[in-house]
Short mmCIF file of N, CA, C and O in Angstrom, two decimals:
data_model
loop_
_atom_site.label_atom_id
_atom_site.label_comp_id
_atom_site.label_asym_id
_atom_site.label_seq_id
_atom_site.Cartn_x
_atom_site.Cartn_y
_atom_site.Cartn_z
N UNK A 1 163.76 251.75 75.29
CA UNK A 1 164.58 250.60 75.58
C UNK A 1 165.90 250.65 74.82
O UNK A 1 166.89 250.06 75.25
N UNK A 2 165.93 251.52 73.43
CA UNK A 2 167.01 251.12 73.22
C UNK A 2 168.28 252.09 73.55
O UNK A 2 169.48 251.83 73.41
N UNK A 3 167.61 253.38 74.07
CA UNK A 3 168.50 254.23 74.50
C UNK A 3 169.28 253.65 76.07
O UNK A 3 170.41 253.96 76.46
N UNK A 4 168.20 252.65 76.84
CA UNK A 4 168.41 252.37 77.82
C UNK A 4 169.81 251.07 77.64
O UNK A 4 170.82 251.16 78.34
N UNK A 5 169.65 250.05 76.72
CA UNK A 5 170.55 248.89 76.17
C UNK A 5 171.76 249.91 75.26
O UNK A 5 172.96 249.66 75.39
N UNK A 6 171.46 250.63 74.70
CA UNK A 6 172.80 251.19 73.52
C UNK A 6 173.70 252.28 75.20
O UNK A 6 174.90 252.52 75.01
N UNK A 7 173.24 252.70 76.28
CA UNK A 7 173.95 252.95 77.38
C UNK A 7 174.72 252.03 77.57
O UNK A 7 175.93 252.17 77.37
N UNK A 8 174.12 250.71 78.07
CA UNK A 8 174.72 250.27 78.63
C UNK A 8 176.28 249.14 78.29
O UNK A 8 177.21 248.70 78.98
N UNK A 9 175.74 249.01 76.45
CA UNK A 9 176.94 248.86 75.81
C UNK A 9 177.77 249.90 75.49
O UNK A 9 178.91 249.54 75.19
N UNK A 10 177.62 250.70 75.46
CA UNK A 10 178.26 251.67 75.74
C UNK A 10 179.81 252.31 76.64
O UNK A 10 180.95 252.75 76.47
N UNK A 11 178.68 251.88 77.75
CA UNK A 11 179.03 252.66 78.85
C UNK A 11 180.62 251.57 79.36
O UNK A 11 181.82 251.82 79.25
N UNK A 12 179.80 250.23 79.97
CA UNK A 12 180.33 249.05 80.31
C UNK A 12 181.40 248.28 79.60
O UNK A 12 181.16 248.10 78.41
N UNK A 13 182.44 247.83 80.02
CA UNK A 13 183.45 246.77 79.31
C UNK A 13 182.88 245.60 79.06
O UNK A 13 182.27 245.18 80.04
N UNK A 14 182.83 244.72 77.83
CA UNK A 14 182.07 243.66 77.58
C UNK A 14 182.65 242.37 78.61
O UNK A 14 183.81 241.98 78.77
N UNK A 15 181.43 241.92 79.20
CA UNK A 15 182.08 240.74 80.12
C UNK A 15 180.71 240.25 80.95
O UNK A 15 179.62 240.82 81.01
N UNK A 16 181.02 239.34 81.40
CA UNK A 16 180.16 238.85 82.31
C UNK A 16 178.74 239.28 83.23
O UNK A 16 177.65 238.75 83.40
N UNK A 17 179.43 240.58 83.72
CA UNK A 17 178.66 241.05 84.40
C UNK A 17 177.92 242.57 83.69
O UNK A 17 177.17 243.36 84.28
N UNK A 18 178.46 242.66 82.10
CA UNK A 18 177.38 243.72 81.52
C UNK A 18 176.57 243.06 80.72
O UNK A 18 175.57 243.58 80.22
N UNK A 19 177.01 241.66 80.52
CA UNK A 19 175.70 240.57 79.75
C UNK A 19 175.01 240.58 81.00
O UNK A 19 173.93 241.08 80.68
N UNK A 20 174.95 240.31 82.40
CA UNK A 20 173.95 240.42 83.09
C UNK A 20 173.23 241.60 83.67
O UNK A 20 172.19 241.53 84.33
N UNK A 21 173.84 242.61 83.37
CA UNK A 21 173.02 243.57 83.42
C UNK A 21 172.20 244.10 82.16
O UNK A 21 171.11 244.68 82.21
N UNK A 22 172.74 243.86 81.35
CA UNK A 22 171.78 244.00 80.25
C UNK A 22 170.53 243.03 80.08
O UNK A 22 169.42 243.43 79.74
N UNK A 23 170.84 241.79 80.32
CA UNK A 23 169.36 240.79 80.56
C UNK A 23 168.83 241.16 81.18
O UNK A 23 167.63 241.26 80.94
N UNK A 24 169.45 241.69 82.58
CA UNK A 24 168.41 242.17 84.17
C UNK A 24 167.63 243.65 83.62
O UNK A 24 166.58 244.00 84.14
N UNK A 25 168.10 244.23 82.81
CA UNK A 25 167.42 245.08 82.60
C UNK A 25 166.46 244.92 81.66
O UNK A 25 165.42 245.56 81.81
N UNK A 26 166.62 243.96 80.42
CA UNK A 26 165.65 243.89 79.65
C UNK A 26 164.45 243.01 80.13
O UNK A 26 163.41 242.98 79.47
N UNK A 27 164.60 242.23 81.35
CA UNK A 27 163.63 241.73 82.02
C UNK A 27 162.68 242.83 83.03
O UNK A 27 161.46 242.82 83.21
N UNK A 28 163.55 243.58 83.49
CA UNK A 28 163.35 244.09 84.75
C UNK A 28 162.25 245.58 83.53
O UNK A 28 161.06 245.61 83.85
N UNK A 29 162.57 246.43 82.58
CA UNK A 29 162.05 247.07 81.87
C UNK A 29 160.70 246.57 81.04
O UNK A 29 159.68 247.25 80.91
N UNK A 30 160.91 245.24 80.49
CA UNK A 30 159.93 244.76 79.82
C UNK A 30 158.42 244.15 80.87
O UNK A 30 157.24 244.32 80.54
N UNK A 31 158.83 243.57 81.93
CA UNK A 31 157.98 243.72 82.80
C UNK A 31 156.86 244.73 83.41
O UNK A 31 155.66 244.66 83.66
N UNK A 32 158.17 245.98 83.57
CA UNK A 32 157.60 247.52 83.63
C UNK A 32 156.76 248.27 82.78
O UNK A 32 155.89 249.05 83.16
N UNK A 33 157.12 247.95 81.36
CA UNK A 33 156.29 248.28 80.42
C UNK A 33 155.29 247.71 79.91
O UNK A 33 154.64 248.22 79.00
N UNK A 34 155.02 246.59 80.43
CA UNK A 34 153.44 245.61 80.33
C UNK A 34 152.97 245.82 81.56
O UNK A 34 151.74 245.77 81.59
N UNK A 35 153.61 246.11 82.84
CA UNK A 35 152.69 246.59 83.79
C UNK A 35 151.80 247.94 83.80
O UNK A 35 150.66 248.11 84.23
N UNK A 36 152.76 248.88 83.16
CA UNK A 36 152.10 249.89 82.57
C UNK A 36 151.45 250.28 81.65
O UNK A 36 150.96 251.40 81.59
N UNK A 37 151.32 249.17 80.58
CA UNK A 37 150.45 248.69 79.48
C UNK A 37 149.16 248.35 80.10
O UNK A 37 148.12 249.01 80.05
N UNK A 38 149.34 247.43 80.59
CA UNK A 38 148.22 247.01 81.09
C UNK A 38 147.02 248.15 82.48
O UNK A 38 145.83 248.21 82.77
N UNK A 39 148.06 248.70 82.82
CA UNK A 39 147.58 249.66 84.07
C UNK A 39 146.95 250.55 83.51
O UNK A 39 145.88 250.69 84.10
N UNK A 40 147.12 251.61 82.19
CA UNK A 40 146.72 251.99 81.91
C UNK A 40 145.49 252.13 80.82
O UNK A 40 144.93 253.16 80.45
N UNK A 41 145.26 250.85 80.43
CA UNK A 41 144.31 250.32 79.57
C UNK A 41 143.35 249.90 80.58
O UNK A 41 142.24 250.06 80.09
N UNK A 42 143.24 249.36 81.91
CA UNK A 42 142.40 249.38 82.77
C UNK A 42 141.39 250.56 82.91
O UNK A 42 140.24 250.29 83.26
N UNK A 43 141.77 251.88 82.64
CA UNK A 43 140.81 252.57 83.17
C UNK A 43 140.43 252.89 81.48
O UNK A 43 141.18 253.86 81.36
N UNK A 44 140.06 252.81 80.71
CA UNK A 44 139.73 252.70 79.45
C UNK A 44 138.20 252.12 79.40
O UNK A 44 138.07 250.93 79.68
N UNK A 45 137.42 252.62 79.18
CA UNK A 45 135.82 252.62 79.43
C UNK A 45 135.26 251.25 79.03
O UNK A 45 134.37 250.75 79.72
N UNK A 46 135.93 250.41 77.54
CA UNK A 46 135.84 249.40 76.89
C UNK A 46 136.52 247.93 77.13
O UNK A 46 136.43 246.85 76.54
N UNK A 47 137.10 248.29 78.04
CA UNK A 47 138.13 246.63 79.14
C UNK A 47 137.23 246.81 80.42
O UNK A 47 136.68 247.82 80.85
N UNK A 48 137.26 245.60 80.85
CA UNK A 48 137.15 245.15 82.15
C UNK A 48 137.97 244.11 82.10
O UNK A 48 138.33 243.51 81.09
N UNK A 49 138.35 243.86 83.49
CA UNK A 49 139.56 242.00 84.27
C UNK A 49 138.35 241.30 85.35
O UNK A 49 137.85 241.96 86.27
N UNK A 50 138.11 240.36 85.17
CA UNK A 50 137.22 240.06 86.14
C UNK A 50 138.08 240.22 87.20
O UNK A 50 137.42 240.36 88.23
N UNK A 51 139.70 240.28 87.47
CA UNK A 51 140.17 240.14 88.03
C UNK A 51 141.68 240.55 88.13
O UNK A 51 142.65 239.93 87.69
N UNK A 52 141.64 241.73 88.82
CA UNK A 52 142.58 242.91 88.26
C UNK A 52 143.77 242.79 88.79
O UNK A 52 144.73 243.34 88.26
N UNK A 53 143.91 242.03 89.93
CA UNK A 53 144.78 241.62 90.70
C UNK A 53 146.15 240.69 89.65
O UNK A 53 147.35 240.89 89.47
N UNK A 54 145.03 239.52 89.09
CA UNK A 54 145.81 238.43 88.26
C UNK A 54 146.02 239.39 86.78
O UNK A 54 147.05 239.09 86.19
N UNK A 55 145.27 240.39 86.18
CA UNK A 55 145.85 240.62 85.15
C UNK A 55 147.27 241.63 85.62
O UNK A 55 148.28 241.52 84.93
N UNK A 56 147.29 242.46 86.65
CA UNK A 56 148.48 243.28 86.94
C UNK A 56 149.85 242.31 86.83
O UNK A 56 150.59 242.12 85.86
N UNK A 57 149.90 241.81 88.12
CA UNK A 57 150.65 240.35 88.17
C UNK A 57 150.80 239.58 86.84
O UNK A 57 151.46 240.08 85.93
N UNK A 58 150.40 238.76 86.74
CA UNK A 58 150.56 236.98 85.97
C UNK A 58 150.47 237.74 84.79
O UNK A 58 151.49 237.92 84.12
N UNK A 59 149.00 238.37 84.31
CA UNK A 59 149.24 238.99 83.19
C UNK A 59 150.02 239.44 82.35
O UNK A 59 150.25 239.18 81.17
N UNK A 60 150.60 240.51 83.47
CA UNK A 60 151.93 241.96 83.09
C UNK A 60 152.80 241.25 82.66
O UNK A 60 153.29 241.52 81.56
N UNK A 61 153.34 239.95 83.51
CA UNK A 61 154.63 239.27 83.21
C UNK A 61 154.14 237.78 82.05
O UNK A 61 155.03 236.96 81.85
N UNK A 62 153.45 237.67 81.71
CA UNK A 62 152.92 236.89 80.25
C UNK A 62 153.21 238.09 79.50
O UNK A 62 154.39 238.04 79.17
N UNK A 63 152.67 239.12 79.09
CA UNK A 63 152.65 240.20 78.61
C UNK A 63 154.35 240.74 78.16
O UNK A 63 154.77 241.16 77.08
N UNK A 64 154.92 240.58 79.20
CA UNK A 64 156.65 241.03 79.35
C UNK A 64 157.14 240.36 78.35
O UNK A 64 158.10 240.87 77.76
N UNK A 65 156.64 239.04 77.89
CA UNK A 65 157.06 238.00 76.96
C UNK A 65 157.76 238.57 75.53
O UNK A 65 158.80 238.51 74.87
N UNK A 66 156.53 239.11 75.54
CA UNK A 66 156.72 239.85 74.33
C UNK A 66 157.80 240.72 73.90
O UNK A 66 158.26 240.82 72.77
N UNK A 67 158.19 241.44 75.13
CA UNK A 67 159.18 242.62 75.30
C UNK A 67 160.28 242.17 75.55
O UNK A 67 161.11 242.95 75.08
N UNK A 68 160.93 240.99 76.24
CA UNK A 68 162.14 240.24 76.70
C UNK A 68 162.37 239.97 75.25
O UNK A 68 163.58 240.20 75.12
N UNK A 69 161.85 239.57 73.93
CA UNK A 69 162.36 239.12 72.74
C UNK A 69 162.38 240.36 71.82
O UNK A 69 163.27 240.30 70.97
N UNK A 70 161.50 241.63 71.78
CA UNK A 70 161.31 242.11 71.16
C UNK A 70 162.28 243.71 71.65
O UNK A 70 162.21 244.62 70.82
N UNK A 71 162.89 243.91 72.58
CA UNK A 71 163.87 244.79 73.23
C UNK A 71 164.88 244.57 72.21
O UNK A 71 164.92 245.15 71.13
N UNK A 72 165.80 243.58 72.69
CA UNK A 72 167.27 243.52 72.34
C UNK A 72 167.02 243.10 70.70
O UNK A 72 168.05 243.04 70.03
N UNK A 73 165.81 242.83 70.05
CA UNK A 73 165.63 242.66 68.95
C UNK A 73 165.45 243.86 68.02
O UNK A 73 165.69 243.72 66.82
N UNK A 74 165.11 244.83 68.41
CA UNK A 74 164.85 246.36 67.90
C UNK A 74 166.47 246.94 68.25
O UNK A 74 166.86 247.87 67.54
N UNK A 75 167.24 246.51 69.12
CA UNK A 75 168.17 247.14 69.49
C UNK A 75 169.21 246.66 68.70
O UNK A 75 170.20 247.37 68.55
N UNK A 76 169.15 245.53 68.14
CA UNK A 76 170.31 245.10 67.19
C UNK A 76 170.34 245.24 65.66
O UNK A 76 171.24 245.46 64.85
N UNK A 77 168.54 244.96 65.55
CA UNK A 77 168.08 245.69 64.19
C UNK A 77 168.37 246.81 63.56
O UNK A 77 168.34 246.84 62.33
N UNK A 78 168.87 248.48 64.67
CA UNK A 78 168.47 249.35 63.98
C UNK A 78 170.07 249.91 64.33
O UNK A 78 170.26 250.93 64.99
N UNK A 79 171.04 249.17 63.85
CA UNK A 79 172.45 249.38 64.04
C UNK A 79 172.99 248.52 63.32
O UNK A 79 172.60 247.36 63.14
N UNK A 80 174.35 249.29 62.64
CA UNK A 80 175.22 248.88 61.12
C UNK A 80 175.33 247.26 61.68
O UNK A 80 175.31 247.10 62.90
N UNK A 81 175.43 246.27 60.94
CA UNK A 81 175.68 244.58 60.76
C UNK A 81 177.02 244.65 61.48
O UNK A 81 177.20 243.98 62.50
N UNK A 82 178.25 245.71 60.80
CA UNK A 82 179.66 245.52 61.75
C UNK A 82 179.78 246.75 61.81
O UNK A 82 179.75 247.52 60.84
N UNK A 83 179.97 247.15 63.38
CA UNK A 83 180.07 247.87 63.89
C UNK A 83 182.00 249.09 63.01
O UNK A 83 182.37 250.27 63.02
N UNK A 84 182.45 247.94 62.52
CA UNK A 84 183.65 249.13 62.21
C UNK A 84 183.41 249.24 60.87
O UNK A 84 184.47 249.29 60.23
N UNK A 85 182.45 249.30 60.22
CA UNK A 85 182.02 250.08 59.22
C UNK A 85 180.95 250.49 59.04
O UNK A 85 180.30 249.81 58.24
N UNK A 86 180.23 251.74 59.63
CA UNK A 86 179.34 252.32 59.71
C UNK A 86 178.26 251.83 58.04
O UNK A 86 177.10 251.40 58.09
N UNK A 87 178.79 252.00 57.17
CA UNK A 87 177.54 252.04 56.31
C UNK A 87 176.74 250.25 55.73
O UNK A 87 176.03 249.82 54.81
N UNK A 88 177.24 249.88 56.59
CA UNK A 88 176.79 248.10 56.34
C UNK A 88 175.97 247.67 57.51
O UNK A 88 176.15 247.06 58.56
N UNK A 89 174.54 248.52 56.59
CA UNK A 89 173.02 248.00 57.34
C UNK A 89 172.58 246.86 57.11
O UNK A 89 172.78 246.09 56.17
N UNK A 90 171.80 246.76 58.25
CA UNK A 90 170.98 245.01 57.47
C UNK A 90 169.80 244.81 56.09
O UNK A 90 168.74 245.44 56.12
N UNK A 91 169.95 244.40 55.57
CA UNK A 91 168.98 244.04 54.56
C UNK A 91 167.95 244.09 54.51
O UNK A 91 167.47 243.75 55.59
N UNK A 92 166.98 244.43 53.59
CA UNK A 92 165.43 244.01 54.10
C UNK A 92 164.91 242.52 54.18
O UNK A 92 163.84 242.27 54.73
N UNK A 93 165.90 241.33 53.49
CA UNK A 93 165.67 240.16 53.69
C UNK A 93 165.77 239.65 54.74
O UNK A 93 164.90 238.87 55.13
N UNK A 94 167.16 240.06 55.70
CA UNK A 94 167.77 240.11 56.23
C UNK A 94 167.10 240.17 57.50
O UNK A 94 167.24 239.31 58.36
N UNK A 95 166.24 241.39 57.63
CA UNK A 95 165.53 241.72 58.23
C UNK A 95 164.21 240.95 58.31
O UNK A 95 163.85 240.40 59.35
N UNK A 96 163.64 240.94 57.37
CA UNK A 96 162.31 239.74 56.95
C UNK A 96 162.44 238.85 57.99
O UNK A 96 161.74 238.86 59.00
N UNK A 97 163.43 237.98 57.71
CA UNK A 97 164.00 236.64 58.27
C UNK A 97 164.38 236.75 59.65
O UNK A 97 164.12 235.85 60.44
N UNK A 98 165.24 238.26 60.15
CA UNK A 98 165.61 238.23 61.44
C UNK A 98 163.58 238.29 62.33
O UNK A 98 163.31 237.64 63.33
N UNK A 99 162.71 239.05 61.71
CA UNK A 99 161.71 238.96 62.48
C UNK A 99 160.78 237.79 62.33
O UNK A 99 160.35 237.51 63.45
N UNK A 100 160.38 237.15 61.59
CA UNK A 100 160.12 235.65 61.19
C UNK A 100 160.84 235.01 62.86
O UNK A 100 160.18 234.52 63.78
N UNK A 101 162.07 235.19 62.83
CA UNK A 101 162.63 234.27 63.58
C UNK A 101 162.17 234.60 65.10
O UNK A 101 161.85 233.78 65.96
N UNK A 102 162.21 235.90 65.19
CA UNK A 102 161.88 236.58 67.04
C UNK A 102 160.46 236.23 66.98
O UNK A 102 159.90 235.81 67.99
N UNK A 103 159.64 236.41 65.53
CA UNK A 103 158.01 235.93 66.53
C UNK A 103 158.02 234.40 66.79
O UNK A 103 157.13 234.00 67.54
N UNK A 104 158.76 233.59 66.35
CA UNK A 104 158.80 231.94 66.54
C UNK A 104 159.58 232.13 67.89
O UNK A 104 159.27 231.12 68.52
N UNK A 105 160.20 232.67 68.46
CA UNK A 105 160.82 232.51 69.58
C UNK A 105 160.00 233.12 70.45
O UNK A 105 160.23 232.75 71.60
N UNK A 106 159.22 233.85 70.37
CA UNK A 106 157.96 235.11 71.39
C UNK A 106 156.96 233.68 71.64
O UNK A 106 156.67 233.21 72.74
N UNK A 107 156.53 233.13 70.26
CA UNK A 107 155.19 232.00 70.41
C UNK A 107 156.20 230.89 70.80
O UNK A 107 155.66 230.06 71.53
N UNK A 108 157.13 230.70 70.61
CA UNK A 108 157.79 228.91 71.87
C UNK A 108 158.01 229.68 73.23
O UNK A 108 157.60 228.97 74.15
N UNK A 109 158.41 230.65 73.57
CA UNK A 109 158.45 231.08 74.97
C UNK A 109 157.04 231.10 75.96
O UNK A 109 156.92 230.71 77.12
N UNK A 110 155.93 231.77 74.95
CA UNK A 110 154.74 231.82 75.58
C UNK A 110 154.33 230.17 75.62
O UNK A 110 153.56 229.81 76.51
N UNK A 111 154.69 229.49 74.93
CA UNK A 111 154.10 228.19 74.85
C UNK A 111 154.58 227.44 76.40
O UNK A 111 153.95 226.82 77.26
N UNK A 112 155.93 227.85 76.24
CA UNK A 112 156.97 227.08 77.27
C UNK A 112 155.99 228.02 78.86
O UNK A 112 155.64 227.40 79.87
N UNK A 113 155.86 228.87 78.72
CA UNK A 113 155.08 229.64 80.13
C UNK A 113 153.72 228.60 80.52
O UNK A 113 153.28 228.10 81.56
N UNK A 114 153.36 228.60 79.09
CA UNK A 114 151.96 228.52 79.40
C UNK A 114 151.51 226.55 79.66
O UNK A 114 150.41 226.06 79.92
N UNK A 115 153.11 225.76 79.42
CA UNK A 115 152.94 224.25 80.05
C UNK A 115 153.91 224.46 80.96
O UNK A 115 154.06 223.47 81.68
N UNK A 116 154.60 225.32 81.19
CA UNK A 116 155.16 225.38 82.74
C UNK A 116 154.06 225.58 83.74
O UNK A 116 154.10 225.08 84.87
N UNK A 117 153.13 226.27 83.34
CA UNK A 117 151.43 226.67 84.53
C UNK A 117 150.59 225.29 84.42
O UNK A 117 149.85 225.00 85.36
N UNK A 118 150.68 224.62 83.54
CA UNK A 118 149.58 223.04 83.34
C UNK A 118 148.69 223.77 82.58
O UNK A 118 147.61 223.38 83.03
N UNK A 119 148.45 224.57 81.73
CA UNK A 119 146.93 225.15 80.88
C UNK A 119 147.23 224.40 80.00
O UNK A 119 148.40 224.23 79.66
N UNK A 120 146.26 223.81 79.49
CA UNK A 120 145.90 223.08 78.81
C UNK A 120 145.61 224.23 77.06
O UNK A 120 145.01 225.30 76.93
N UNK A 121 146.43 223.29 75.90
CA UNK A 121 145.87 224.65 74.98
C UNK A 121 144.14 224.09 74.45
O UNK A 121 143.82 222.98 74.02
N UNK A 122 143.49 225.01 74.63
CA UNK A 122 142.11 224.94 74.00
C UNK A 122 141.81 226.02 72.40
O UNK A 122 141.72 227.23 72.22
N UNK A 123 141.76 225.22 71.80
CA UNK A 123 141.36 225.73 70.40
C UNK A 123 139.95 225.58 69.70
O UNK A 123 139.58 224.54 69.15
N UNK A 124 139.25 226.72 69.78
CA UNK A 124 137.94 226.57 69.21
C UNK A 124 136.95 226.59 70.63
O UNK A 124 137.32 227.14 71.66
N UNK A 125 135.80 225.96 70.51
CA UNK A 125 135.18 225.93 72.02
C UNK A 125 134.47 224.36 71.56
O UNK A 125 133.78 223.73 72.37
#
């Protein structure tokens, strides 16, 4: 992913339409890679889906969740703070705090999915 995002800033003049290609892709990739997460853990002797249909689908893209925050988050992480001075990396606090912050945004997104569907959260049995 990040060879695929550091292209496309790259490549593209910053504007409108390479912020939307860069979202479309980190949607359109992160999807791809939980479909194939998941596809291939299917034939794995120790999983079963009662229902293989809904985990490919609904699953893959619950699953994508993860990857829509965690893409452009690896991609900004592992590049200098300002770009016109190469040796000004991010911190390890810096860092601490930047991931603290993406898993609180991964768990309100899944939250926001999961009362956009009506599921009810159940905790415990």
């Amino acid at each position: 992913s990040n060879m695929m995002l550091r292209k496309i800033i790259t490549t593209y003049e910053p504007g409108f339409l390479r912020s939307v290609l860069f979202w479309s892709s980190v949607l359109a990739f992160a999807y791809f890679t939980a479909f194939a997460e998941t596809l291939t853990i299917s034939s794995f002797p120790y999983y079963s889906f009662e229902d293989r249909y809904m985990a490919y689908t609904v699953g893959s893209a619950f699953y994508g969740i993860y990857f829509i925050v965690s893409f452009p988050a690896f991609f900004y992480e592992f590049q200098p703070a300002n770009l016109d001075k190469k040796e000004e990396w991010m911190s390890l606090w810096n860092s601490f705090v930047s991931s603290c912050g993406h898993g609180m945004m991964i768990m309100c997104l899944l939250d926001f999915v999961r009362l956009g569907l009506g599921i009810d959260l159940v905790v415990g049995s």
